[in-house]
XYZ file of C-alpha atoms in Angstrom:
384
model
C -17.752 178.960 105.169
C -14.897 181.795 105.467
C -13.405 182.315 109.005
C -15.367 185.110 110.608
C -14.167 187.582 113.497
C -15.285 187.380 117.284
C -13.881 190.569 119.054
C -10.438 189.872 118.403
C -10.475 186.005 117.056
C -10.250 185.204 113.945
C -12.682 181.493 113.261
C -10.517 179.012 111.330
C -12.895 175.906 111.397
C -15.433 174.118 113.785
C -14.162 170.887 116.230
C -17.671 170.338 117.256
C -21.072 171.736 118.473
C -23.864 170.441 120.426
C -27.128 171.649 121.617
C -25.952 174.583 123.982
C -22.853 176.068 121.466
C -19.866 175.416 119.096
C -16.030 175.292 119.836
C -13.675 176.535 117.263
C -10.436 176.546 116.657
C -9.558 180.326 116.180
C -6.960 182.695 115.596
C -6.232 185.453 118.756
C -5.068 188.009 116.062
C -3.116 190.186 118.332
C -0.742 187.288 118.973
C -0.859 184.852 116.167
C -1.676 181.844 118.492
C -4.084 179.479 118.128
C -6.583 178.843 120.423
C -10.029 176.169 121.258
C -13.102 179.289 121.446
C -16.128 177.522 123.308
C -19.199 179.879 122.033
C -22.575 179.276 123.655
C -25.763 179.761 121.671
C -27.743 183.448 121.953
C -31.223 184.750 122.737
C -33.676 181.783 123.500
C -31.706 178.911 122.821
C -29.143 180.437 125.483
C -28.641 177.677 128.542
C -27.797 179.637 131.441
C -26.423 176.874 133.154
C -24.077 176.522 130.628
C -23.237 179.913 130.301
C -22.883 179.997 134.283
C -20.609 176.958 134.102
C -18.388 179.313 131.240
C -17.800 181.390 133.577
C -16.983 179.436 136.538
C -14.243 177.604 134.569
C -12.764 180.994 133.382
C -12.515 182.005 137.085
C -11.508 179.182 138.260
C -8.057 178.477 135.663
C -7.698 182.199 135.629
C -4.400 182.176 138.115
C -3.621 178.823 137.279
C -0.733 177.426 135.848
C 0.497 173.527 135.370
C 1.513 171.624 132.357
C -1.803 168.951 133.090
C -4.043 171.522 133.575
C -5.962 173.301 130.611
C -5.243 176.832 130.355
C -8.121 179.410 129.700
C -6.923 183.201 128.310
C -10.241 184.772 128.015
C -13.820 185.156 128.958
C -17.012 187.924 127.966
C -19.710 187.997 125.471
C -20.183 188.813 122.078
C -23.210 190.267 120.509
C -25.252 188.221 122.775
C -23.139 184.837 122.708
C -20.845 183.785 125.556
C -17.262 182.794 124.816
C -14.711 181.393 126.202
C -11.194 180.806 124.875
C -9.008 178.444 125.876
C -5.687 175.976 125.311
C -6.012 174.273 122.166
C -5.804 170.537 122.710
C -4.304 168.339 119.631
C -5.045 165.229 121.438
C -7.808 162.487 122.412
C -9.858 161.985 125.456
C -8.047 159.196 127.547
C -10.189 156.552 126.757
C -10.087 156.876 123.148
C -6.066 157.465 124.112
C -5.842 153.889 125.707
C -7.998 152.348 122.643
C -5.115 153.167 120.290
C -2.393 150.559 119.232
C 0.928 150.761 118.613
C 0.726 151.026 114.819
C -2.460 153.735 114.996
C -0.754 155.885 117.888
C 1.103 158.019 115.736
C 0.568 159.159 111.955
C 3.607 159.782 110.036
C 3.472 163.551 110.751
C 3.811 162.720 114.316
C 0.472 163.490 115.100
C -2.741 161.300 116.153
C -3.802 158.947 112.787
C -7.216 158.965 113.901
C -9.747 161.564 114.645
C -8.610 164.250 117.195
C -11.239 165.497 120.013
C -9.153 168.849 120.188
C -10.430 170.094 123.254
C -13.389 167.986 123.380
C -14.493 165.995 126.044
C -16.183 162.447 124.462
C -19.628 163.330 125.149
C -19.885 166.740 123.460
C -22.755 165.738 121.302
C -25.066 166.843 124.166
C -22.479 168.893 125.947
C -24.516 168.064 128.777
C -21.583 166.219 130.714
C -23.021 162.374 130.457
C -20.389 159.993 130.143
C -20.908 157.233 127.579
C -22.704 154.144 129.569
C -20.410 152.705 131.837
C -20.762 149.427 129.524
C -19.387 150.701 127.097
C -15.951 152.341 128.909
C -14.009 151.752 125.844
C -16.316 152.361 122.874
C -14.461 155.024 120.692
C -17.408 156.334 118.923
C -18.098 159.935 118.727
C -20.558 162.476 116.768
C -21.438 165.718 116.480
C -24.567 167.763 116.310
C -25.407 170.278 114.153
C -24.231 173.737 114.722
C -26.810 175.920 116.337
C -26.352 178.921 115.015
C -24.493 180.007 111.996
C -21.605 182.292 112.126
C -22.885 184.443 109.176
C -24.571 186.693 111.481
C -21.103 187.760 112.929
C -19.415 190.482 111.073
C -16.031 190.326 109.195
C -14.927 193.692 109.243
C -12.609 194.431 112.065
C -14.415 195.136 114.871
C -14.614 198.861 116.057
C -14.413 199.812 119.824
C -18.473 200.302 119.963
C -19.233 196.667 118.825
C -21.174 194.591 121.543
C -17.892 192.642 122.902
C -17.641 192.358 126.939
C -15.358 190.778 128.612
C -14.912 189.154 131.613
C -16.687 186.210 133.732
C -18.946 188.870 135.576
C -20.525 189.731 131.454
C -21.463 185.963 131.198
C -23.029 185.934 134.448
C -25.182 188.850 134.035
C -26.603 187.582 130.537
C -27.659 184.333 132.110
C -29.191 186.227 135.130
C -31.238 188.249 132.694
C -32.377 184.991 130.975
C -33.050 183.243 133.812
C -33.538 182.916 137.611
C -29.968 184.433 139.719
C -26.883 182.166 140.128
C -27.696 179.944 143.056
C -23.766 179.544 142.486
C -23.986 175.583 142.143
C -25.441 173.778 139.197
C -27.345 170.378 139.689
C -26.147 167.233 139.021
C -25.535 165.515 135.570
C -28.168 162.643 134.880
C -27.337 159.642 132.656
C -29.354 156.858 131.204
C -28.938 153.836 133.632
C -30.457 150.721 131.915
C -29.580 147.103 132.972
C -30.451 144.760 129.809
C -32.071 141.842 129.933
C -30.473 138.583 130.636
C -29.847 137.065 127.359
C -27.943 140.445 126.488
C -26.027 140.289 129.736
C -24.729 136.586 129.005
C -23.873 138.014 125.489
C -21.909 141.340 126.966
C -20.164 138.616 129.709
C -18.620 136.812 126.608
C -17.837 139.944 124.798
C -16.276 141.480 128.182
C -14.187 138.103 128.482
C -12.580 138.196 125.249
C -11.785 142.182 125.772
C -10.269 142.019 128.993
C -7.343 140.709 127.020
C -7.020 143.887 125.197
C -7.705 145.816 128.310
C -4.322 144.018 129.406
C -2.141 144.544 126.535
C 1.215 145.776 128.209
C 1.579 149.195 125.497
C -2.101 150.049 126.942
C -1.447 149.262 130.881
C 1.986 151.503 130.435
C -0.135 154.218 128.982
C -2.800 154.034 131.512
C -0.129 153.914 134.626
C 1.707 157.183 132.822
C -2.148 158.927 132.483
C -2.957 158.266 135.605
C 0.463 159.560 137.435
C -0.258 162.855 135.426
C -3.872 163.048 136.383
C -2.371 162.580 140.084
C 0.094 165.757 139.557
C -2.815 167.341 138.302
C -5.162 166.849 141.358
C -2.237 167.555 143.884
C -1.747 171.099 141.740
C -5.005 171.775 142.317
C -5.984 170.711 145.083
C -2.507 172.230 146.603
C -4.510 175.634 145.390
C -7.651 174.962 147.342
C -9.749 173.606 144.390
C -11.474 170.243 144.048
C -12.709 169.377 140.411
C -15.874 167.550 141.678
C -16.323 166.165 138.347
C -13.519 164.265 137.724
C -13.889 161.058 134.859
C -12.462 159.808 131.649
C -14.395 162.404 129.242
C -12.842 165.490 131.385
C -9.541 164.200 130.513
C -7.057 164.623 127.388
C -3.908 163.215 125.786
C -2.377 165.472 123.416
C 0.020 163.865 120.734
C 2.881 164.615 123.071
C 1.398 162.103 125.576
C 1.117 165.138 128.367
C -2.422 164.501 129.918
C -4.770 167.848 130.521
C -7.720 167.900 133.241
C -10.444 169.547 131.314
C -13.663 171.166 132.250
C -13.433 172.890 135.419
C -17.248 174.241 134.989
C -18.177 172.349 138.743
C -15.004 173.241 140.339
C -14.914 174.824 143.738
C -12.890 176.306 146.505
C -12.585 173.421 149.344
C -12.709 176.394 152.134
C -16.487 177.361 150.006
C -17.610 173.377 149.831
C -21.021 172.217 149.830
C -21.945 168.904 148.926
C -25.622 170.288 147.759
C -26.688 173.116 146.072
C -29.049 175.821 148.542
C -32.391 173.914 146.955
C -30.558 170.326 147.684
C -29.354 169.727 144.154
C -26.496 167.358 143.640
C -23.330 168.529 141.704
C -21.147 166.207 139.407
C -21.871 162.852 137.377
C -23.592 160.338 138.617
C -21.423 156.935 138.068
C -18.228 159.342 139.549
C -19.735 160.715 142.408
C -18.322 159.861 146.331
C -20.383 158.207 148.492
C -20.299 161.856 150.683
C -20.945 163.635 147.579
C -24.374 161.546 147.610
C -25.277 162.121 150.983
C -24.291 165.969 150.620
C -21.784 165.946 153.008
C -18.910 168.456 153.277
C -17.137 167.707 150.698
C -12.649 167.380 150.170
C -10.155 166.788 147.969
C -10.445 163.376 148.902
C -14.202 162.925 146.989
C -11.861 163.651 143.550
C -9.735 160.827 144.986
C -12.887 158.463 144.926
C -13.871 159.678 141.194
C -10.200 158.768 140.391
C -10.554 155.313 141.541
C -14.044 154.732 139.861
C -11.754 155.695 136.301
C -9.420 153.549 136.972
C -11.921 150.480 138.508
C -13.649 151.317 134.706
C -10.205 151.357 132.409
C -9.354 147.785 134.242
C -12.423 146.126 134.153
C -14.358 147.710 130.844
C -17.426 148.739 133.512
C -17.546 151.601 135.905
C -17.649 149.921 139.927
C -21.594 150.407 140.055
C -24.370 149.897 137.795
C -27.991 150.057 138.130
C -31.324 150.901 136.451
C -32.183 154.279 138.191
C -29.907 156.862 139.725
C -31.255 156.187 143.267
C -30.791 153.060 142.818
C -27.457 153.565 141.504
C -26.590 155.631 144.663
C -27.930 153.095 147.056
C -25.128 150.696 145.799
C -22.430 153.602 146.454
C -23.547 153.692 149.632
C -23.967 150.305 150.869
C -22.365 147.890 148.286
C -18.690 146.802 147.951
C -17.489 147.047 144.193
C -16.931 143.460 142.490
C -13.176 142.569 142.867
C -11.329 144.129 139.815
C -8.956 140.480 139.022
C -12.009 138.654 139.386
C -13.587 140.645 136.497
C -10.337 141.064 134.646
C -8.051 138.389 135.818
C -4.825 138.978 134.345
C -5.210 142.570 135.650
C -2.365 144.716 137.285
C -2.457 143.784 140.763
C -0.949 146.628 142.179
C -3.597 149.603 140.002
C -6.381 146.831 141.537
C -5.297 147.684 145.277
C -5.059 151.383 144.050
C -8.369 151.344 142.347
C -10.050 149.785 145.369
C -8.564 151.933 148.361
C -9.377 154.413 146.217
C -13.288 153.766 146.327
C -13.099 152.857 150.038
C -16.408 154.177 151.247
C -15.204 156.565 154.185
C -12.720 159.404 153.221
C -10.396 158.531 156.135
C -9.862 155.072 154.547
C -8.671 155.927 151.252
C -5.553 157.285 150.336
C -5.572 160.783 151.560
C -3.593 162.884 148.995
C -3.190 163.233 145.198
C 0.393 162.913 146.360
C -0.175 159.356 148.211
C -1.721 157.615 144.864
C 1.072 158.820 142.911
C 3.867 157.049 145.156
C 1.384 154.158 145.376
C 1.551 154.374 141.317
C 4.846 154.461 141.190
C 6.091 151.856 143.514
């Protein structure tokens, strides 16, 4: 299919669609520069969520600027479709980063030899913001839907100054309005599948997690993890040091480009710590499930220290193979958040890095006050 023209970008080829839109990589024609163009589906199939989220992100990155933070340049809507273009990403999500060995890493280009995610977090299949199964923390597979819509229905001409293009954050939000109920301002919380298999599988995935806890440990991986995660800190402390907390903070939402600089992705929940609430106004939760702080359950007033406790379930899951908590429904899942200590990280892996073990587990402390306190504090613990 020829590249086609939205406003002024220019549609080179498709990195992947889902059930709620498409990202392309595009051309912004006015500048030559290439750029990742999220572009939700139209008309029925529109999800106002989604569309609401589009926005948020837009407003959110607008002012922002840090070299492990994703950049967004532009927000509206386009003959009925919201957009939003952003940073193009050459890179991987950071577990499919830490899967790679030394031989794969790099292709004789210099870029990633294996499939690129190019602004993609891992689970945009669904783009509904599940993470893969917590069981499956390093499994590298990844699909795409089919595209719902096709771009034949956009024009290639150049587009004239009457054509239905409006920009800006406040466009997005009025289309989903007029498709659905008003912005409550807060979006509900991200349900996953939480199975627990039956015991002759578990004594089969003990074995299997045995033997990979060795390849969790290989010393080019742990390097790369300790580097990722010293990023992702000097992300957070940017961030946060603007009044923001990401609230949904976890492996998918972050990317590796072939440089090795990290990116935190997908700022679609983020929110202004001095604006917090843990629940929406009709008591919805936001974030992901398996990632979310024990306050964040209990909607509680929420701080920069509840992305400090979805840091330290990432790292509890790149060290061990299995997020801290596991169980077969959510409420169930949130009971052991509340009330349960995670499983010792070196008795699950136990050649693991001692000191990213006392990280990971002050980290998921259950009260705020007894973790580590600033993005700032985990990075000098990382360091040491």
């Amino acid at each position: 299919m020829p590249p086609k023209l939205i406003g002024p970008y220019r549609v080179m080829e498709t990195l992947g669609s889902g059930g709620v839109g498409t990202v392309y990589r595009a051309l912004d024609r006015r500048t030559s520069d290439p750029v990742a163009l999220k572009l939700l589906s139209a008309g029925p199939a529109l999800d106002t969520r989604a569309a609401r989220r589009l926005a948020r992100e837009y407003e959110t990155l607008a002012d922002l600027s840090h070299p492990n933070v994703v950049r967004v340049f532009d927000v509206g809507v386009f003959q009925g479709y919201p957009y939003l273009v952003m940073e193009l990403i050459e890179g991987l999500t950071l577990r499919n980063y830490l899967n790679l060995r030394g031989a794969d890493l790099l292709s004789p280009s210099g870029s990633f030899s294996t499939p690129r995610s190019r602004s993609l977090p891992d689970d945009f299949d669904s783009w509904s913001d599940e993470d893969e199964a917590a069981s499956h923390a390093d499994d590298d597979d990844e699909e795409s839907g089919p595209s719902p819509f096709n771009l034949s229905a956009f024009s290639e001409e150049e587009p004239s100054e009457d054509m239905s293009l409006h920009a800006g954050a406040e466009s997005v939000r009025a289309l989903a309005d007029a498709a659905d109920e008003p912005d409550t301002g807060e979006l509900e919380a991200f349900e996953e599948p939480l199975e627990v298999p039956d015991p002759k599988v578990q004594l089969v995935e003990r074995r299997i997690q045995e033997a990979r806890t060795e390849d969790l440990n290989r010393p080019e991986r742990m390097g790369k993890l300790k580097d990722a995660m010293l990023q992702v800190c000097e992300a957070l402390a940017y961030i946060h040091g603007h009044g923001l907390m990401h609230r949904d903070l976890k492996p998918s939402n972050i990317m590796v480009d072939e440089d090795r600089q990290v990116r935190l992705m997908d700022f679609g929940l983020a929110k202004f710590l001095a604006d917090d609430a843990g629940l929406t106004a009709d008591g919805r939760m936001v974030g992901t499930f398996r990632y979310m702080a024990p306050e964040q359950i209990l909607g509680e007033p929420l701080d920069a220290r509840a992305d400090l406790y979805s840091l330290g379930v990432i790292l509890y899951e790149l060290m061990t193979g299995r997020t801290p908590f596991d169980a077969k429904t959510p409420s169930a899942l949130w009971q052991q958040v509340l009330e349960v200590e995670p499983a010792p990280i070196l008795g699950i892996n136990l050649k693991g890095d001692p000191q990213l073990a006392r990280v990971a587990h002050k980290l998921l402390r259950k009260e705020p006050d007894d973790r580590f306190q600033t993005a700032e504090e985990v990075y000098e613990a990382l360091a040491e």
